[in-house]
XYZ file of C-alpha atoms in Angstrom:
299
model
C 101.786 -123.194 83.013
C 101.081 -123.004 79.298
C 97.292 -123.184 78.823
C 95.876 -124.509 75.552
C 92.143 -124.060 74.984
C 90.470 -127.088 73.395
C 86.837 -126.825 72.234
C 84.738 -130.002 72.086
C 81.752 -129.308 69.878
C 79.052 -131.341 68.168
C 75.294 -131.885 68.314
C 73.654 -133.430 71.396
C 74.396 -137.100 72.149
C 77.268 -137.231 69.654
C 79.573 -138.639 72.378
C 81.661 -135.624 73.445
C 81.491 -136.153 77.216
C 81.956 -139.941 76.983
C 85.081 -139.416 74.912
C 86.485 -136.798 77.302
C 85.739 -139.033 80.318
C 87.534 -142.043 78.799
C 90.648 -140.112 77.766
C 91.005 -137.659 80.649
C 89.007 -139.041 83.604
C 89.912 -142.753 83.468
C 86.422 -144.010 82.661
C 85.986 -147.447 81.118
C 83.756 -147.312 77.995
C 80.901 -149.144 79.753
C 80.958 -146.570 82.617
C 80.009 -143.765 80.226
C 76.494 -145.183 79.747
C 75.358 -143.344 82.902
C 76.640 -139.882 81.925
C 73.918 -137.222 81.651
C 73.556 -134.441 79.065
C 76.062 -131.563 79.346
C 74.488 -128.288 80.506
C 75.910 -125.338 78.522
C 79.748 -125.543 78.803
C 81.574 -127.915 81.145
C 85.116 -126.667 81.858
C 87.970 -128.892 82.986
C 91.766 -128.732 83.002
C 94.076 -131.632 82.206
C 97.774 -131.214 83.015
C 99.782 -132.701 80.216
C 103.534 -133.043 79.742
C 104.723 -130.998 82.698
C 103.917 -127.372 82.038
C 101.214 -127.783 79.371
C 97.601 -127.610 80.566
C 94.717 -128.535 78.284
C 91.781 -126.254 79.081
C 88.877 -128.413 77.858
C 85.558 -126.760 76.975
C 82.984 -129.541 76.601
C 80.075 -127.674 74.967
C 76.556 -129.103 75.341
C 75.058 -129.840 71.926
C 71.359 -129.075 72.437
C 69.984 -126.735 69.755
C 69.444 -123.787 72.159
C 73.059 -123.989 73.360
C 74.440 -124.298 69.818
C 72.511 -121.161 68.831
C 73.899 -119.284 71.862
C 77.505 -120.270 71.054
C 77.063 -118.773 67.579
C 75.401 -115.570 68.828
C 75.485 -114.191 72.410
C 78.414 -116.377 73.620
C 80.315 -116.272 70.323
C 83.381 -114.286 71.445
C 83.610 -116.123 74.822
C 83.492 -119.596 73.271
C 85.584 -119.038 70.144
C 88.369 -116.671 71.258
C 91.914 -117.960 72.015
C 91.186 -121.491 70.781
C 94.179 -123.716 69.980
C 92.208 -126.769 68.881
C 88.613 -127.339 67.765
C 87.454 -130.950 68.008
C 84.119 -131.325 66.219
C 82.299 -134.606 66.735
C 79.851 -136.013 64.194
C 77.561 -138.897 65.116
C 77.635 -141.245 62.096
C 74.130 -142.473 63.083
C 72.591 -138.956 63.046
C 69.340 -138.494 61.116
C 69.870 -134.720 60.846
C 72.987 -134.590 58.714
C 72.221 -131.273 56.879
C 71.574 -129.589 60.261
C 74.813 -131.079 61.675
C 76.755 -129.604 58.745
C 75.046 -126.218 59.084
C 76.110 -125.903 62.730
C 79.617 -127.127 61.900
C 79.920 -124.482 59.184
C 78.702 -121.813 61.649
C 81.323 -122.905 64.194
C 84.091 -122.715 61.572
C 83.049 -119.163 60.637
C 83.162 -118.124 64.311
C 86.539 -119.841 64.721
C 88.023 -118.012 61.715
C 86.723 -114.741 63.176
C 88.196 -115.190 66.688
C 90.978 -117.847 66.460
C 92.097 -118.013 62.843
C 95.214 -120.107 63.619
C 93.354 -122.851 65.526
C 93.737 -126.442 64.357
C 90.541 -128.284 63.372
C 89.907 -132.004 63.885
C 86.689 -133.760 62.875
C 85.870 -137.057 64.540
C 83.336 -139.227 62.738
C 82.152 -141.017 65.851
C 80.168 -144.154 66.857
C 81.646 -146.099 63.930
C 80.902 -149.317 65.844
C 77.228 -148.724 64.916
C 78.043 -149.162 61.209
C 78.364 -152.601 59.624
C 82.051 -153.481 59.394
C 82.079 -153.943 55.626
C 80.590 -150.438 55.141
C 82.741 -148.454 57.591
C 85.592 -147.522 55.258
C 83.266 -146.336 52.500
C 80.994 -144.328 54.850
C 83.965 -142.658 56.509
C 85.549 -141.764 53.139
C 82.265 -140.252 51.988
C 81.934 -138.210 55.177
C 85.582 -137.108 55.115
C 85.316 -135.882 51.506
C 82.180 -133.920 52.348
C 83.747 -132.363 55.465
C 86.887 -131.324 53.580
C 84.669 -129.685 50.964
C 82.535 -127.860 53.556
C 85.629 -126.753 55.540
C 87.456 -125.017 52.673
C 89.631 -122.988 52.745
C 90.501 -124.438 56.191
C 92.607 -127.591 56.328
C 91.161 -130.228 58.635
C 92.138 -133.657 59.979
C 89.516 -136.421 60.081
C 89.395 -139.606 62.144
C 86.885 -142.447 62.344
C 86.364 -143.199 66.052
C 84.530 -145.418 68.539
C 84.776 -145.665 72.326
C 84.880 -149.459 72.014
C 88.291 -149.791 70.305
C 91.663 -148.053 70.058
C 90.638 -145.521 67.360
C 89.863 -142.965 70.081
C 93.436 -143.141 71.417
C 94.856 -142.764 67.921
C 92.824 -139.615 67.266
C 93.539 -137.981 70.637
C 97.254 -138.882 70.523
C 97.451 -137.126 67.172
C 95.558 -134.069 68.422
C 97.549 -133.636 71.609
C 100.823 -134.308 69.772
C 100.029 -131.295 67.545
C 99.914 -129.046 70.654
C 103.175 -130.111 72.339
C 105.800 -127.355 72.112
C 109.278 -128.392 70.867
C 107.947 -131.811 69.869
C 110.489 -132.029 67.006
C 113.379 -131.686 69.445
C 111.866 -134.337 71.721
C 111.584 -136.748 68.773
C 115.187 -136.143 67.687
C 116.431 -136.865 71.224
C 114.331 -140.026 71.442
C 115.651 -141.214 68.086
C 119.250 -140.626 69.227
C 118.612 -142.485 72.493
C 117.018 -145.402 70.579
C 120.304 -145.852 68.691
C 122.433 -145.568 71.835
C 120.552 -148.277 73.738
C 120.109 -150.497 70.607
C 116.313 -150.652 70.943
C 114.068 -151.735 68.058
C 111.496 -149.186 69.111
C 110.943 -146.562 71.823
C 107.563 -145.146 72.697
C 106.763 -142.324 75.139
C 103.305 -142.172 76.770
C 101.872 -139.322 78.836
C 101.458 -140.867 82.285
C 97.897 -139.725 83.145
C 96.150 -140.453 79.843
C 98.603 -142.911 78.226
C 98.289 -140.999 74.976
C 101.355 -141.464 72.743
C 103.594 -138.383 72.879
C 106.485 -139.525 70.729
C 107.971 -142.658 69.198
C 110.937 -143.798 67.160
C 111.465 -147.085 65.314
C 114.597 -148.787 63.961
C 112.929 -151.965 62.747
C 109.971 -152.769 60.502
C 106.747 -153.699 62.328
C 103.562 -154.814 60.614
C 100.802 -153.691 62.995
C 100.104 -149.988 62.427
C 97.766 -149.802 65.430
C 100.196 -151.306 67.940
C 100.761 -148.038 69.878
C 97.077 -147.537 70.605
C 96.586 -151.225 71.468
C 99.496 -151.112 73.932
C 98.239 -147.810 75.419
C 94.773 -149.283 75.965
C 96.179 -152.440 77.595
C 98.496 -150.512 79.953
C 95.846 -147.949 80.862
C 93.367 -150.715 81.730
C 96.074 -152.457 83.780
C 96.814 -149.152 85.538
C 93.091 -148.736 86.346
C 92.957 -152.284 87.739
C 96.002 -151.476 89.912
C 94.444 -148.273 91.269
C 91.166 -150.105 92.069
C 93.277 -152.553 94.097
C 94.898 -149.608 95.913
C 98.309 -150.023 94.285
C 100.327 -148.327 91.544
C 102.068 -149.581 88.430
C 105.843 -149.517 89.030
C 106.808 -150.879 85.628
C 106.548 -154.169 83.781
C 108.522 -156.503 81.517
C 107.109 -158.862 78.906
C 109.491 -161.418 77.457
C 109.332 -164.216 74.884
C 111.910 -166.052 72.779
C 112.327 -163.209 70.236
C 112.057 -159.935 72.173
C 111.662 -158.215 75.553
C 109.421 -155.223 76.216
C 110.141 -152.851 79.114
C 107.485 -150.392 80.307
C 108.865 -148.027 82.927
C 108.068 -144.636 84.494
C 110.289 -142.153 82.632
C 110.000 -138.411 83.297
C 107.639 -137.010 85.962
C 104.868 -136.889 83.315
C 105.630 -139.865 81.092
C 106.184 -143.615 80.779
C 108.505 -145.191 78.217
C 108.247 -148.485 76.390
C 111.394 -150.063 74.955
C 111.282 -153.054 72.588
C 114.569 -154.995 72.582
C 115.461 -158.050 70.482
C 119.273 -158.193 70.771
C 119.976 -161.191 73.062
C 123.451 -159.794 73.858
C 121.962 -156.860 75.812
C 121.184 -157.703 79.422
C 117.834 -156.459 80.852
C 119.704 -154.735 83.703
C 121.687 -152.669 81.155
C 118.482 -151.539 79.419
C 116.858 -150.563 82.730
C 119.977 -148.622 83.713
C 119.978 -146.783 80.351
C 116.304 -145.862 80.768
C 116.937 -144.508 84.258
C 119.959 -142.442 83.202
C 118.090 -141.041 80.182
C 115.032 -140.087 82.255
C 116.857 -137.219 84.015
C 118.072 -135.821 80.659
C 114.573 -135.973 79.173
C 113.192 -134.337 82.336
C 115.444 -131.350 81.551
C 114.163 -131.150 77.944
C 110.655 -131.304 79.364
C 111.264 -128.204 81.491
C 112.743 -126.131 78.642
């Protein structure tokens, strides 16, 4: 398997473990209220897209631990990192201290894993008044870009209570998938062959978006994350009832949506609006294509 080391860093109570539990351990947001503080580093592996394994290092954010990561544990924590996810609590009253530790982590990262990607999540945005969110995030993003130079970073505003978390993690994981360009080209070609308006591939354990292709204009930019959240919650309801999701179809007068298991590690969603195409033909196309995509997955 291809292991990718992902560091989750940030000061204590910034929301690292809650976030990891929702994305990778099927927690509902309300279930995370009972999670305790992380002691030192909590290691876990998440198999993703067949042969890719995310090796997650959830690093406790108490001051003593943060100091150890930057001194005695520096080489252990920061070597061979593919992705650093640094979480900032927007409600923190110790902003200068937060930035100082962030800067220290970046210096250690440059020393031991200079090619690692860096993502900053400005978290707990639900605690900010809605009319101030955009401005506060912009302010924080500008400051983080400044502090991070010469490193290029990606910033996301996130909350466990909406689909922003899925958007951020889909983007992060997408950046780690090998041969993702080839996968997207194949999906685009298949979209044309089966006359779909849109095709969307989800990873089957997390329901993060792996790849998508669109042949028609849609207005809702957050539709992928909304759909992922709905299906994941439905999947959780199924598993609580001791059953599994086998696929679903949603139909109205203008379109039909098919959500089906695809490769061994993914689900696919196809949006169809051509009334000439029979549902059985679409399902058959999806099943034939799944074996071809399984091969690409193994390459």
